[in-house]
Amino acid sequence: MRAYAAEFFGTFWLVLGGCGSAVLAAAFPEVGIGLHGVSLAFGLTVLTMAYAIGHISGCHLNPAVSIGLWAGGRFEAGKLVPYIAAQVVGGIAAGGVLYLIATGKPGFELGGFASNGFGEHSPGGYSLQAALLCEVVMTAFFLFVILGATDGRAPAGFAPIAIGLCLTLIHLISIPVTNTSVNPARSTGVAVFVGGWAIEQLWAFWVAPIVGAVIGAVAYRAVGSRD
């Protein structure tokens, strides 16, 4: 139960910190943090939580990561459902807190609320095919880095830095395409408050990250195997 609680709080922090930076601070007048700041915010949520709860739950914070770690032989299948449930509930709880904060500003308009999308709901107008490919590739490399950085042969103590910077880089690349998911819990956490199109397109941000995570895990097992 401690591990599940850690995943809840960790995913809460990721969604509140990452999506919160996009909703509250990205375009704030004169001192907005923009795309670069949002990218860094997502990376910092993972980096900080990796040090805080990595020794408790492994700090997955992401259903795709949990599934990828299972595919990579690093996680038990029996823990997948409760881990994913804790992550999704944590993401939705963070979305709720963010909604309450954001609506405290007079004249606030919900808009996309940092939801992920494709087509007309992609920040850059990218197609479904482009969005799926982007999410698959980005998540595959995310898992590749996670598995490599946490390998017993890697330098000890530096994995959170590598993983956090990898997520930052992923956002720098892909925010214009999909608003960057690579994490179904992050996508779900804000989509439920937008409803409509965000829920209709949510399937893509479950399917593509999970497929990418499995590909990344298989690739690392092929390259990084001790055999």
mmCIF file of N, CA, C and O in Angstrom, residues 138-180:
data_model
loop_
_atom_site.group_PDB
_atom_site.id
_atom_site.type_symbol
_atom_site.label_atom_id
_atom_site.label_comp_id
_atom_site.label_asym_id
_atom_site.label_seq_id
_atom_site.Cartn_x
_atom_site.Cartn_y
_atom_site.Cartn_z
ATOM 1 N N MET A 138 8.669 8.859 -28.913
ATOM 2 C CA MET A 138 9.122 9.545 -27.699
ATOM 3 C C MET A 138 9.042 8.636 -26.475
ATOM 4 O O MET A 138 9.963 8.604 -25.651
ATOM 5 N N THR A 139 7.958 7.864 -26.371
ATOM 6 C CA THR A 139 7.829 6.975 -25.219
ATOM 7 C C THR A 139 8.824 5.823 -25.309
ATOM 8 O O THR A 139 9.359 5.381 -24.280
ATOM 9 N N ALA A 140 9.089 5.341 -26.505
ATOM 10 C CA ALA A 140 10.078 4.270 -26.670
ATOM 11 C C ALA A 140 11.447 4.714 -26.173
ATOM 12 O O ALA A 140 12.125 3.984 -25.431
ATOM 13 N N PHE A 141 11.850 5.900 -26.540
ATOM 14 C CA PHE A 141 13.154 6.382 -26.083
ATOM 15 C C PHE A 141 13.139 6.711 -24.590
ATOM 16 O O PHE A 141 14.164 6.549 -23.905
ATOM 17 N N PHE A 142 11.996 7.131 -24.077
ATOM 18 C CA PHE A 142 11.880 7.380 -22.641
ATOM 19 C C PHE A 142 12.141 6.086 -21.866
ATOM 20 O O PHE A 142 12.909 6.061 -20.901
ATOM 21 N N LEU A 143 11.521 4.999 -22.304
ATOM 22 C CA LEU A 143 11.747 3.711 -21.641
ATOM 23 C C LEU A 143 13.170 3.227 -21.825
ATOM 24 O O LEU A 143 13.771 2.642 -20.906
ATOM 25 N N PHE A 144 13.731 3.456 -22.992
ATOM 26 C CA PHE A 144 15.113 3.051 -23.247
ATOM 27 C C PHE A 144 16.043 3.745 -22.255
ATOM 28 O O PHE A 144 16.928 3.122 -21.662
ATOM 29 N N VAL A 145 15.833 5.041 -22.055
ATOM 30 C CA VAL A 145 16.658 5.798 -21.111
ATOM 31 C C VAL A 145 16.407 5.337 -19.676
ATOM 32 O O VAL A 145 17.353 5.174 -18.887
ATOM 33 N N ILE A 146 15.146 5.116 -19.322
ATOM 34 C CA ILE A 146 14.828 4.663 -17.960
ATOM 35 C C ILE A 146 15.520 3.340 -17.661
ATOM 36 O O ILE A 146 16.161 3.178 -16.610
ATOM 37 N N LEU A 147 15.397 2.389 -18.565
ATOM 38 C CA LEU A 147 16.004 1.078 -18.341
ATOM 39 C C LEU A 147 17.527 1.160 -18.302
ATOM 40 O O LEU A 147 18.172 0.497 -17.488
ATOM 41 N N GLY A 148 18.088 1.996 -19.158
ATOM 42 C CA GLY A 148 19.546 2.140 -19.160
ATOM 43 C C GLY A 148 20.061 2.855 -17.935
ATOM 44 O O GLY A 148 21.057 2.440 -17.319
ATOM 45 N N ALA A 149 19.379 3.922 -17.527
ATOM 46 C CA ALA A 149 19.839 4.708 -16.386
ATOM 47 C C ALA A 149 19.706 3.951 -15.074
ATOM 48 O O ALA A 149 20.460 4.214 -14.123
ATOM 49 N N THR A 150 18.739 3.023 -15.005
ATOM 50 C CA THR A 150 18.527 2.252 -13.777
ATOM 51 C C THR A 150 19.166 0.872 -13.827
ATOM 52 O O THR A 150 19.019 0.082 -12.904
ATOM 53 N N ASP A 151 19.898 0.591 -14.882
ATOM 54 C CA ASP A 151 20.644 -0.667 -14.996
ATOM 55 C C ASP A 151 21.697 -0.709 -13.888
ATOM 56 O O ASP A 151 22.310 0.314 -13.554
ATOM 57 N N GLY A 152 21.903 -1.871 -13.343
ATOM 58 C CA GLY A 152 22.890 -2.018 -12.273
ATOM 59 C C GLY A 152 24.295 -1.635 -12.676
ATOM 60 O O GLY A 152 25.147 -1.351 -11.818
ATOM 61 N N ARG A 153 24.562 -1.606 -13.978
ATOM 62 C CA ARG A 153 25.905 -1.243 -14.464
ATOM 63 C C ARG A 153 26.070 0.260 -14.669
ATOM 64 O O ARG A 153 27.173 0.730 -14.925
ATOM 65 N N ALA A 154 24.961 1.006 -14.586
ATOM 66 C CA ALA A 154 25.021 2.461 -14.785
ATOM 67 C C ALA A 154 25.570 3.139 -13.531
ATOM 68 O O ALA A 154 25.502 2.582 -12.430
ATOM 69 N N PRO A 155 26.116 4.347 -13.657
ATOM 70 C CA PRO A 155 26.599 5.080 -12.484
ATOM 71 C C PRO A 155 25.487 5.240 -11.444
ATOM 72 O O PRO A 155 24.375 5.654 -11.779
ATOM 73 N N ALA A 156 25.770 4.899 -10.215
ATOM 74 C CA ALA A 156 24.755 4.909 -9.159
ATOM 75 C C ALA A 156 24.365 6.341 -8.777
ATOM 76 O O ALA A 156 25.215 7.226 -8.706
ATOM 77 N N GLY A 157 23.074 6.541 -8.544
ATOM 78 C CA GLY A 157 22.586 7.802 -8.010
ATOM 79 C C GLY A 157 22.238 8.864 -9.035
ATOM 80 O O GLY A 157 21.703 9.922 -8.669
ATOM 81 N N PHE A 158 22.524 8.608 -10.308
ATOM 82 C CA PHE A 158 22.304 9.629 -11.330
ATOM 83 C C PHE A 158 21.071 9.373 -12.186
ATOM 84 O O PHE A 158 20.726 10.197 -13.035
ATOM 85 N N ALA A 159 20.391 8.256 -11.982
ATOM 86 C CA ALA A 159 19.248 7.903 -12.826
ATOM 87 C C ALA A 159 18.171 8.984 -12.838
ATOM 88 O O ALA A 159 17.661 9.324 -13.912
ATOM 89 N N PRO A 160 17.794 9.567 -11.686
ATOM 90 C CA PRO A 160 16.742 10.596 -11.729
ATOM 91 C C PRO A 160 17.101 11.785 -12.613
ATOM 92 O O PRO A 160 16.222 12.368 -13.259
ATOM 93 N N ILE A 161 18.374 12.141 -12.637
ATOM 94 C CA ILE A 161 18.795 13.272 -13.466
ATOM 95 C C ILE A 161 18.636 12.938 -14.942
ATOM 96 O O ILE A 161 18.084 13.730 -15.725
ATOM 97 N N ALA A 162 19.105 11.761 -15.335
ATOM 98 C CA ALA A 162 18.990 11.355 -16.736
ATOM 99 C C ALA A 162 17.532 11.248 -17.164
ATOM 100 O O ALA A 162 17.157 11.697 -18.254
ATOM 101 N N ILE A 163 16.704 10.669 -16.311
ATOM 102 C CA ILE A 163 15.298 10.478 -16.646
ATOM 103 C C ILE A 163 14.559 11.813 -16.700
ATOM 104 O O ILE A 163 13.757 12.066 -17.605
ATOM 105 N N GLY A 164 14.821 12.685 -15.740
ATOM 106 C CA GLY A 164 14.190 13.998 -15.742
ATOM 107 C C GLY A 164 14.577 14.824 -16.951
ATOM 108 O O GLY A 164 13.732 15.480 -17.578
ATOM 109 N N LEU A 165 15.860 14.789 -17.309
ATOM 110 C CA LEU A 165 16.308 15.543 -18.484
ATOM 111 C C LEU A 165 15.761 14.939 -19.772
ATOM 112 O O LEU A 165 15.450 15.667 -20.724
ATOM 113 N N CYS A 166 15.608 13.618 -19.792
ATOM 114 C CA CYS A 166 15.021 12.969 -20.967
ATOM 115 C C CYS A 166 13.584 13.439 -21.160
ATOM 116 O O CYS A 166 13.176 13.756 -22.284
ATOM 117 N N LEU A 167 12.815 13.513 -20.070
ATOM 118 C CA LEU A 167 11.430 13.977 -20.197
ATOM 119 C C LEU A 167 11.382 15.438 -20.617
ATOM 120 O O LEU A 167 10.504 15.844 -21.387
ATOM 121 N N THR A 168 12.321 16.232 -20.129
ATOM 122 C CA THR A 168 12.406 17.631 -20.575
ATOM 123 C C THR A 168 12.644 17.703 -22.077
ATOM 124 O O THR A 168 11.969 18.455 -22.797
ATOM 125 N N LEU A 169 13.589 16.925 -22.568
ATOM 126 C CA LEU A 169 13.897 16.905 -23.996
ATOM 127 C C LEU A 169 12.703 16.453 -24.817
ATOM 128 O O LEU A 169 12.391 17.038 -25.868
ATOM 129 N N ILE A 170 12.012 15.427 -24.335
ATOM 130 C CA ILE A 170 10.825 14.943 -25.035
ATOM 131 C C ILE A 170 9.789 16.060 -25.196
ATOM 132 O O ILE A 170 9.195 16.229 -26.270
ATOM 133 N N HIS A 171 9.588 16.839 -24.144
ATOM 134 C CA HIS A 171 8.633 17.943 -24.234
ATOM 135 C C HIS A 171 9.116 19.041 -25.183
ATOM 136 O O HIS A 171 8.309 19.626 -25.915
ATOM 137 N N LEU A 172 10.397 19.319 -25.167
ATOM 138 C CA LEU A 172 10.930 20.327 -26.088
ATOM 139 C C LEU A 172 10.680 19.946 -27.544
ATOM 140 O O LEU A 172 10.453 20.802 -28.397
ATOM 141 N N ILE A 173 10.707 18.651 -27.815
ATOM 142 C CA ILE A 173 10.484 18.167 -29.176
ATOM 143 C C ILE A 173 9.000 18.145 -29.532
ATOM 144 O O ILE A 173 8.595 18.589 -30.613
ATOM 145 N N SER A 174 8.180 17.634 -28.625
ATOM 146 C CA SER A 174 6.837 17.215 -29.027
ATOM 147 C C SER A 174 5.671 18.050 -28.524
ATOM 148 O O SER A 174 4.527 17.761 -28.886
ATOM 149 N N ILE A 175 5.887 19.072 -27.721
ATOM 150 C CA ILE A 175 4.761 19.926 -27.321
ATOM 151 C C ILE A 175 4.011 20.473 -28.543
ATOM 152 O O ILE A 175 2.778 20.466 -28.569
ATOM 153 N N PRO A 176 4.698 20.928 -29.595
ATOM 154 C CA PRO A 176 3.947 21.436 -30.753
ATOM 155 C C PRO A 176 3.096 20.386 -31.453
ATOM 156 O O PRO A 176 2.134 20.730 -32.147
ATOM 157 N N VAL A 177 3.451 19.107 -31.289
ATOM 158 C CA VAL A 177 2.737 18.052 -32.005
ATOM 159 C C VAL A 177 1.483 17.612 -31.256
ATOM 160 O O VAL A 177 0.383 17.579 -31.820
ATOM 161 N N THR A 178 1.618 17.264 -29.988
ATOM 162 C CA THR A 178 0.492 16.708 -29.228
ATOM 163 C C THR A 178 0.270 17.387 -27.881
ATOM 164 O O THR A 178 -0.601 16.986 -27.121
ATOM 165 N N ASN A 179 1.056 18.376 -27.546
ATOM 166 C CA ASN A 179 1.108 18.940 -26.203
ATOM 167 C C ASN A 179 1.844 17.987 -25.262
ATOM 168 O O ASN A 179 1.844 18.182 -24.053
ATOM 169 N N THR A 180 2.412 16.946 -25.817
ATOM 170 C CA THR A 180 3.204 15.910 -25.153
ATOM 171 C C THR A 180 2.451 15.162 -24.073
ATOM 172 O O THR A 180 2.121 15.686 -23.015
#
